[in-house]
Short mmCIF file of C-alpha atoms and ligand atoms in Angstrom, two decimals:
data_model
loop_
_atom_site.label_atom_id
_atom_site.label_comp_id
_atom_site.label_asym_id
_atom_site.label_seq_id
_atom_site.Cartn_x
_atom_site.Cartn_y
_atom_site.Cartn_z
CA UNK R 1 124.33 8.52 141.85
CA UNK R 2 122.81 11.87 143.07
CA UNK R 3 121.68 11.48 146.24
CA UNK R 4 119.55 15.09 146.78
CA UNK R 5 117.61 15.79 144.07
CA UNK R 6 116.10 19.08 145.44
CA UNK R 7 117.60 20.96 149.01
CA UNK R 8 116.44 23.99 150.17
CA UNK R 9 118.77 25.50 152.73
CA UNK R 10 117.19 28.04 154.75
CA UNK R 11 115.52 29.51 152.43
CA UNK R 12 113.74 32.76 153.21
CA UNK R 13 111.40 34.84 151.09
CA UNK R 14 108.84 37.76 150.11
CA UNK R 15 107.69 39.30 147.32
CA UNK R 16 108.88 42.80 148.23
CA UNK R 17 111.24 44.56 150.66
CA UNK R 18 108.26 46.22 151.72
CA UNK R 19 105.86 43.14 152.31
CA UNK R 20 105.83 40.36 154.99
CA UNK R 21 108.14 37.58 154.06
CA UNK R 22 106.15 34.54 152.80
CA UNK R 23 109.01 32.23 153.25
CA UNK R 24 110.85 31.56 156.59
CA UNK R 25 114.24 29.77 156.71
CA UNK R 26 112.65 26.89 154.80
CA UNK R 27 114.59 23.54 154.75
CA UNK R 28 114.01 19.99 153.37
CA UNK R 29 115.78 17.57 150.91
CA UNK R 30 113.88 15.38 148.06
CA UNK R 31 115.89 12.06 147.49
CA UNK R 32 115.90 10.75 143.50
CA UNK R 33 112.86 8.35 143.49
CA UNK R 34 110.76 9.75 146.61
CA UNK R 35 107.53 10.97 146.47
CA UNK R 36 107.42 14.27 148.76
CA UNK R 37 103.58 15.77 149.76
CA UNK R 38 103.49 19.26 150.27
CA UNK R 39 100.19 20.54 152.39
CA UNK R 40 99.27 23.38 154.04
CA UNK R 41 96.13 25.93 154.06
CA UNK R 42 95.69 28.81 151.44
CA UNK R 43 98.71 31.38 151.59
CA UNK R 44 101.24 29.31 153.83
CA UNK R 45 103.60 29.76 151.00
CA UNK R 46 103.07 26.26 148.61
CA UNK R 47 102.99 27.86 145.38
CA UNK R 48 105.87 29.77 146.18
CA UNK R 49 108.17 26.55 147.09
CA UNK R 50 107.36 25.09 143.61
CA UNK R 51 108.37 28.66 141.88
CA UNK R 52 111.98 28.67 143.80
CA UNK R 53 111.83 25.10 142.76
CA UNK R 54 112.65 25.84 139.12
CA UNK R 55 113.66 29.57 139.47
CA UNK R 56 110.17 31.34 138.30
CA UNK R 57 111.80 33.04 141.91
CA UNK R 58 114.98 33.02 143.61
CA UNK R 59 115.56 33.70 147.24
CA UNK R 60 116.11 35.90 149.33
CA UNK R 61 118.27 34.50 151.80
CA UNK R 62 119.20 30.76 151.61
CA UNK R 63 120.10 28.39 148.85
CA UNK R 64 117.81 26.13 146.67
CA UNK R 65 120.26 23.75 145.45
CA UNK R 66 118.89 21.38 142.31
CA UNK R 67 121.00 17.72 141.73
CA UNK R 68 124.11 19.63 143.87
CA UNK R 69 123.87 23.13 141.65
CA UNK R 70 122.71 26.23 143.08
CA UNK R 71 119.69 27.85 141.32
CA UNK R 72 120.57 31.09 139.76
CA UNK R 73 120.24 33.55 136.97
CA UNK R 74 123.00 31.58 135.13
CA UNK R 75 121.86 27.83 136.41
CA UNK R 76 118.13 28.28 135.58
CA UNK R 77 117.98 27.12 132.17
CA UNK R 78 119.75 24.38 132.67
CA UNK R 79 117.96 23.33 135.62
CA UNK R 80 114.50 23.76 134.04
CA UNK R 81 115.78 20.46 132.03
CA UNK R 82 115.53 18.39 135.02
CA UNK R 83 112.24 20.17 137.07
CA UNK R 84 108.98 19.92 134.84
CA UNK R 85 105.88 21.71 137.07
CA UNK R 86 102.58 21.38 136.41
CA UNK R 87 99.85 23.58 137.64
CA UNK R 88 96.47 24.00 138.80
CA UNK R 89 94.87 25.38 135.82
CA UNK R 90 95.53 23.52 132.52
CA UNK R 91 93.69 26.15 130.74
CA UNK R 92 96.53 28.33 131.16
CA UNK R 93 99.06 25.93 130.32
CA UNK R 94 98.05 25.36 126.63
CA UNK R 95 99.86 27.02 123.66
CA UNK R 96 99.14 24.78 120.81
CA UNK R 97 96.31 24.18 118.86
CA UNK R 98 96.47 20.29 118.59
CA UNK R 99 97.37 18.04 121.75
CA UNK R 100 100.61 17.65 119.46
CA UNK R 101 101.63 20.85 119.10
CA UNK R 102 100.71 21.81 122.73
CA UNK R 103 103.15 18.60 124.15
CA UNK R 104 105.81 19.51 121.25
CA UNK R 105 106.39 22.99 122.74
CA UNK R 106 108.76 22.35 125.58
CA UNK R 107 110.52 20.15 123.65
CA UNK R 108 110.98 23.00 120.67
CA UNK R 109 112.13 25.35 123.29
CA UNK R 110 115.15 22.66 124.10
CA UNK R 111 116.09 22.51 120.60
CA UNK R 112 115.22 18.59 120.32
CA UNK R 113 115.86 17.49 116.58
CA UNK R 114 112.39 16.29 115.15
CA UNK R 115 112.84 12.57 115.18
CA UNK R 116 113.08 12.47 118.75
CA UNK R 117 110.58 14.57 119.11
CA UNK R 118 108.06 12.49 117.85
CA UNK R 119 108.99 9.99 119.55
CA UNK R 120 109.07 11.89 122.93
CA UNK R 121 105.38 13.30 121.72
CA UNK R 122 104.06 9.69 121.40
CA UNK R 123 105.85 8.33 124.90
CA UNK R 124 104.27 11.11 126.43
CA UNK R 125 100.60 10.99 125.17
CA UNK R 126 100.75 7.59 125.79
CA UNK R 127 101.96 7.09 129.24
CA UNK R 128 98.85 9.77 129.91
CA UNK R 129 96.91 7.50 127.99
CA UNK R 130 95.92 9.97 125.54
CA UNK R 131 97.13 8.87 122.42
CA UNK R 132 94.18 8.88 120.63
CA UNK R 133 93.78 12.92 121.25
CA UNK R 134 96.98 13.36 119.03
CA UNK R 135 95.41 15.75 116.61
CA UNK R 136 92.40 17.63 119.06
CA UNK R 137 92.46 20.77 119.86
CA UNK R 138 93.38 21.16 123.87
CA UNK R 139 90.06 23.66 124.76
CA UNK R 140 87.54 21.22 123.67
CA UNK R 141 89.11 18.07 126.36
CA UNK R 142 87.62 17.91 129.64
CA UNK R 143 89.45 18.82 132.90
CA UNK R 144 90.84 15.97 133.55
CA UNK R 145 92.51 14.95 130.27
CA UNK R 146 93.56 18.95 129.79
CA UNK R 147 95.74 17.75 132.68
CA UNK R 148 97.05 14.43 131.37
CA UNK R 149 97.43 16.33 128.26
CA UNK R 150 99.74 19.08 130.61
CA UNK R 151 101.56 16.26 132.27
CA UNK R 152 102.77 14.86 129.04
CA UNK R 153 104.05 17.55 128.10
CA UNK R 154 106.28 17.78 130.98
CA UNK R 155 106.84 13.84 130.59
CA UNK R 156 108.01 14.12 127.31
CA UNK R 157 111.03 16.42 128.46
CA UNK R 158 111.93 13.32 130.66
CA UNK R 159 112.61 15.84 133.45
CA UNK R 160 114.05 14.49 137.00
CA UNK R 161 112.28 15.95 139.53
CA UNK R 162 107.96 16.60 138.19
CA UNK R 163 105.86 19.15 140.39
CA UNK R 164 102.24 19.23 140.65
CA UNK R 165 101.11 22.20 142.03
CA UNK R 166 97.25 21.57 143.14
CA UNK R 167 96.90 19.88 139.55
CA UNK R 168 94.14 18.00 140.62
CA UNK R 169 92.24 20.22 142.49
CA UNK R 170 89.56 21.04 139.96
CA UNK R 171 89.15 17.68 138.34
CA UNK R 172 86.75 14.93 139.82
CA UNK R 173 87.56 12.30 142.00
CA UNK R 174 87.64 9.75 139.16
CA UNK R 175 90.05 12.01 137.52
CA UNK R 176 92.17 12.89 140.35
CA UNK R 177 92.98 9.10 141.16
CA UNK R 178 93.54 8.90 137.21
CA UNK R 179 96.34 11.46 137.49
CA UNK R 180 98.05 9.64 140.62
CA UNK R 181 97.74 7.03 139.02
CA UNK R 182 99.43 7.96 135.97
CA UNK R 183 102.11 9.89 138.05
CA UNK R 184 102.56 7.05 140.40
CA UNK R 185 103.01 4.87 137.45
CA UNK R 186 105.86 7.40 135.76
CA UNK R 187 107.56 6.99 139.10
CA UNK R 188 108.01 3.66 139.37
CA UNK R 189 109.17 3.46 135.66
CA UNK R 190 111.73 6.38 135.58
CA UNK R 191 112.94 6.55 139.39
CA UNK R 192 111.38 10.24 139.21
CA UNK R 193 111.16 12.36 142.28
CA UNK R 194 107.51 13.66 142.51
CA UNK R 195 106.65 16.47 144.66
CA UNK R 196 102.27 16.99 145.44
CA UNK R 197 101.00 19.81 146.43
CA UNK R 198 97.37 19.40 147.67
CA UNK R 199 94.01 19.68 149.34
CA UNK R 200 93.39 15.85 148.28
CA UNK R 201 94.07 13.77 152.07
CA UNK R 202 94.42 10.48 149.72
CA UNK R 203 96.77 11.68 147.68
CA UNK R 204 98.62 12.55 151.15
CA UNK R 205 98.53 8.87 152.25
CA UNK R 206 100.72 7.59 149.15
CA UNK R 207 103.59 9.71 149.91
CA UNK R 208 106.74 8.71 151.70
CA UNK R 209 106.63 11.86 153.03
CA UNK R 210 104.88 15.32 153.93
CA UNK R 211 105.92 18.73 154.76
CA UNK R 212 103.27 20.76 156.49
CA UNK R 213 103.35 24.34 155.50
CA UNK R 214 101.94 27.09 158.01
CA UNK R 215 102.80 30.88 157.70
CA UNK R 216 105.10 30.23 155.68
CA UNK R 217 107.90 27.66 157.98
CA UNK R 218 107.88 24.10 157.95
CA UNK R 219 105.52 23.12 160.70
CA UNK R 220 106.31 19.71 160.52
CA UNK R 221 107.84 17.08 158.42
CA UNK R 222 106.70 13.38 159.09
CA UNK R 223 105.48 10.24 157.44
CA UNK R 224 101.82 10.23 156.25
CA UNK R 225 101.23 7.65 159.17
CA UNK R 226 102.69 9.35 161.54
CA UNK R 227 101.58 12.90 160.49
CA UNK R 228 97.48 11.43 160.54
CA UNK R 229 97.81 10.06 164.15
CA UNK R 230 98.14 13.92 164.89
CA UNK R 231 94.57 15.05 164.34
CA UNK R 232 94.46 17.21 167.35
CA UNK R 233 97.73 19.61 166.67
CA UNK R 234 96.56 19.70 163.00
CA UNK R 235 93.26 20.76 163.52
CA UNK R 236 94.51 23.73 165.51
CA UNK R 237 96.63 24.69 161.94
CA UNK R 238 93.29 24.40 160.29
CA UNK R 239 94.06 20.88 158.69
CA UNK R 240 92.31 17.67 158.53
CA UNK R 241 92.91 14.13 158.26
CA UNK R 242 91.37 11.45 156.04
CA UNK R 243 88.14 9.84 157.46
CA UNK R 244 89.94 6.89 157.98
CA UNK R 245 92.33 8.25 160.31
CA UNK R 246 89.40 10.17 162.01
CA UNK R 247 87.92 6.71 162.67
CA UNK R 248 91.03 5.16 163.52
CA UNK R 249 92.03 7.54 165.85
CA UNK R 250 87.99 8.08 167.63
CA UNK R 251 88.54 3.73 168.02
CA UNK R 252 91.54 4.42 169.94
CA UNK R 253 89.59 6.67 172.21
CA UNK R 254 87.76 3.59 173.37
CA UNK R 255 90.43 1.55 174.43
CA UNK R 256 90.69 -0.35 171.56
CA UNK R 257 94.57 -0.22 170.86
CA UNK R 258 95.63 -0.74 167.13
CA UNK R 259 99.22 -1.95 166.17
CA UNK R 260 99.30 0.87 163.77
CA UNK R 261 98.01 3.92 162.20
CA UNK R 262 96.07 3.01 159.32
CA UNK R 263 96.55 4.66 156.13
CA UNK R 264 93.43 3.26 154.52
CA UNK R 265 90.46 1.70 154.50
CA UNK R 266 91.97 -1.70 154.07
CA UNK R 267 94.45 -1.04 157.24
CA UNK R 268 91.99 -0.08 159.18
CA UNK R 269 89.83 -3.48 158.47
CA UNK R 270 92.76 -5.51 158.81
CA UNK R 271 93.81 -3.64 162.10
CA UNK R 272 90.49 -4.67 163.36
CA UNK R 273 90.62 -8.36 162.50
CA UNK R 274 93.83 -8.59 164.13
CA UNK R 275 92.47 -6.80 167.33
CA UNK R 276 88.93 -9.39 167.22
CA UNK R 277 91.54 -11.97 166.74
CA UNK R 278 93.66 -11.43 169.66
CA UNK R 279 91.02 -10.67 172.02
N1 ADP H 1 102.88 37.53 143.14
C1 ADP H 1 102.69 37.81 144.43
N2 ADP H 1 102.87 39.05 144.92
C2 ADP H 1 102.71 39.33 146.24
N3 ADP H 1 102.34 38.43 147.15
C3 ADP H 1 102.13 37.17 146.74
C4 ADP H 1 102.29 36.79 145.36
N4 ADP H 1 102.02 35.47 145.24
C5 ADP H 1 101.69 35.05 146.49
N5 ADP H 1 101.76 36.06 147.38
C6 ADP H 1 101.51 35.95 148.83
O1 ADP H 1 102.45 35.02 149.37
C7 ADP H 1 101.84 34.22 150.35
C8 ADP H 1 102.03 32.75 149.99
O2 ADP H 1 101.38 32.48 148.79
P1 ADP H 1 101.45 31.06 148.05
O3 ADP H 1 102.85 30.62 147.98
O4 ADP H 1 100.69 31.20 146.78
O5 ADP H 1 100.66 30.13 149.09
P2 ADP H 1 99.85 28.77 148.84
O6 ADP H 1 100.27 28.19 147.53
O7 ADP H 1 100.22 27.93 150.02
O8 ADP H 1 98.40 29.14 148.88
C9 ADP H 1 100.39 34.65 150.42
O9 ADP H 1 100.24 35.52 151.49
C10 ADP H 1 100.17 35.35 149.10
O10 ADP H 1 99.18 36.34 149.23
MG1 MG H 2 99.18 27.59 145.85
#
């Protein structure tokens, strides 16, 4: 049983010798089955975590360190197996000209023999709920099943550890929860780890966990409870918390003591009965 699924070990980076590192001495773990939030505002170095994650960039100084095996030149094709990443922009993702093709191509470049390809093709699709898009041609989909259509192909490589880079950012809200939900789903069925990177506070709230990114060091690392009942320090990084959590925490401010942090809507109504209840 592999305990770490992803380590970084003080890892330090920048994109030049001659530019400002974007990276400093950068350490967390990712456990097989957890669901990790990454957040953080424009340029704090997000992107660049998920492209040392499956060695589109190595480090500088420190060790990323993938089920116990350090990332390098001669590790990365291996580990590219077991990290599947999707991005923000499906658009740029697409290289086939059916929704077959296009979720057939990573498992080509892994030299899958054609039976189980299909079959991987059709687990895929489906557990994206796109089936029926088999034989369309990716540019005429809309956003958000472009990105379903983008996370089965990384599904259908069955990959350990799945990365989604702001993948939501441009779809809807409809669409967004549709991709959690799928994701969440996946999770639960194949004891994935799934890292989130994101603007999206609600995706935030279904994490175990969430790393705060700012200038480029881990600025904190806390449960989503615990990281929303800290509104004030946040703010001064330039980040927000759900509404809920603004209303939670303005309550507070008027003596009204909760038993908890709420992470929704639901929590917070409950929290409430319980306080009218007690009073
Ligand atoms: N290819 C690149 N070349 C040079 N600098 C880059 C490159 N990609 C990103 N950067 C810089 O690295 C920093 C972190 O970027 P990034 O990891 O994309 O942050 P985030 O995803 O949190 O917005 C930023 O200052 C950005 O301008
Ligand atoms: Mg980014």
């Amino acid at each position: 049983m592999i305990q770490n699924q992803v380590e970084f070990r003080n890892v330090s980076f920048r994109y030049a010798d001659d530019q400002p590192w974007v990276l400093k001495n950068v350490s967390f773990t990712i456990k097989s089955d957890e669901w990790l939030a990454i957040i953080g505002h424009n340029g704090s170095g997000k992107s660049t975590i998920a492209k040392l994650m499956n060695g589109l960039l190595f480090p500088d100084q420190g060790e990323v360190i993938i089920q116990g095996v350090k990332l390098t030149e001669e590790t990365v094709w291996d580990v590219r197996k077991k990290v599947g990443m999707v991005f923000q922009n499906p658009d740029n993702q697409f290289v086939g000209t059916t929704v077959r093709d296009d979720v057939a191509f990573g498992l080509e470049n892994r030299g899958i023999e054609r039976d189980k390809m299909i079959e991987a093709i059709e687990q895929g699709l489906k557990a994206v709920r796109m089936s029926d898009y088999l034989l369309h041609e990716p540019h005429r989909l809309s956003g958000g099943q472009k990105q379903r259509v983008a996370i089965a192909g990384v599904i259908a490589v069955k990959p350990d550890v799945i990365i989604l880079d702001e993948a939501t950012a441009m779809l809807d809200p409809k669409g967004r929860k549709e991709i959690i939900r799928t994701v969440n789903d996946l999770k639960q069925s194949n004891q994935l780890s799934l890292i989130t990177i994101t603007h999206d506070l609600n995706e935030i709230a279904q994490a175990d966990r969430v790393i705060v990114m700012n200038a480029g060091e881990v600025w904190l690392e806390s449960k989503p409870r615990d990281l929303f009942a800290k509104e004030t320090a946040l703010r001064e990084i330039g980040l927000d918390v759900p509404f809920v959590a603004k209303l939670a925490n303005a309550i507070q401010q008027h003596s009204i003591t909760l038993t908890q942090q709420p992470l929704n809507q639901k929590e917070l109504l409950d929290e409430l009965w319980t306080y009218r209840l007690n009073k």
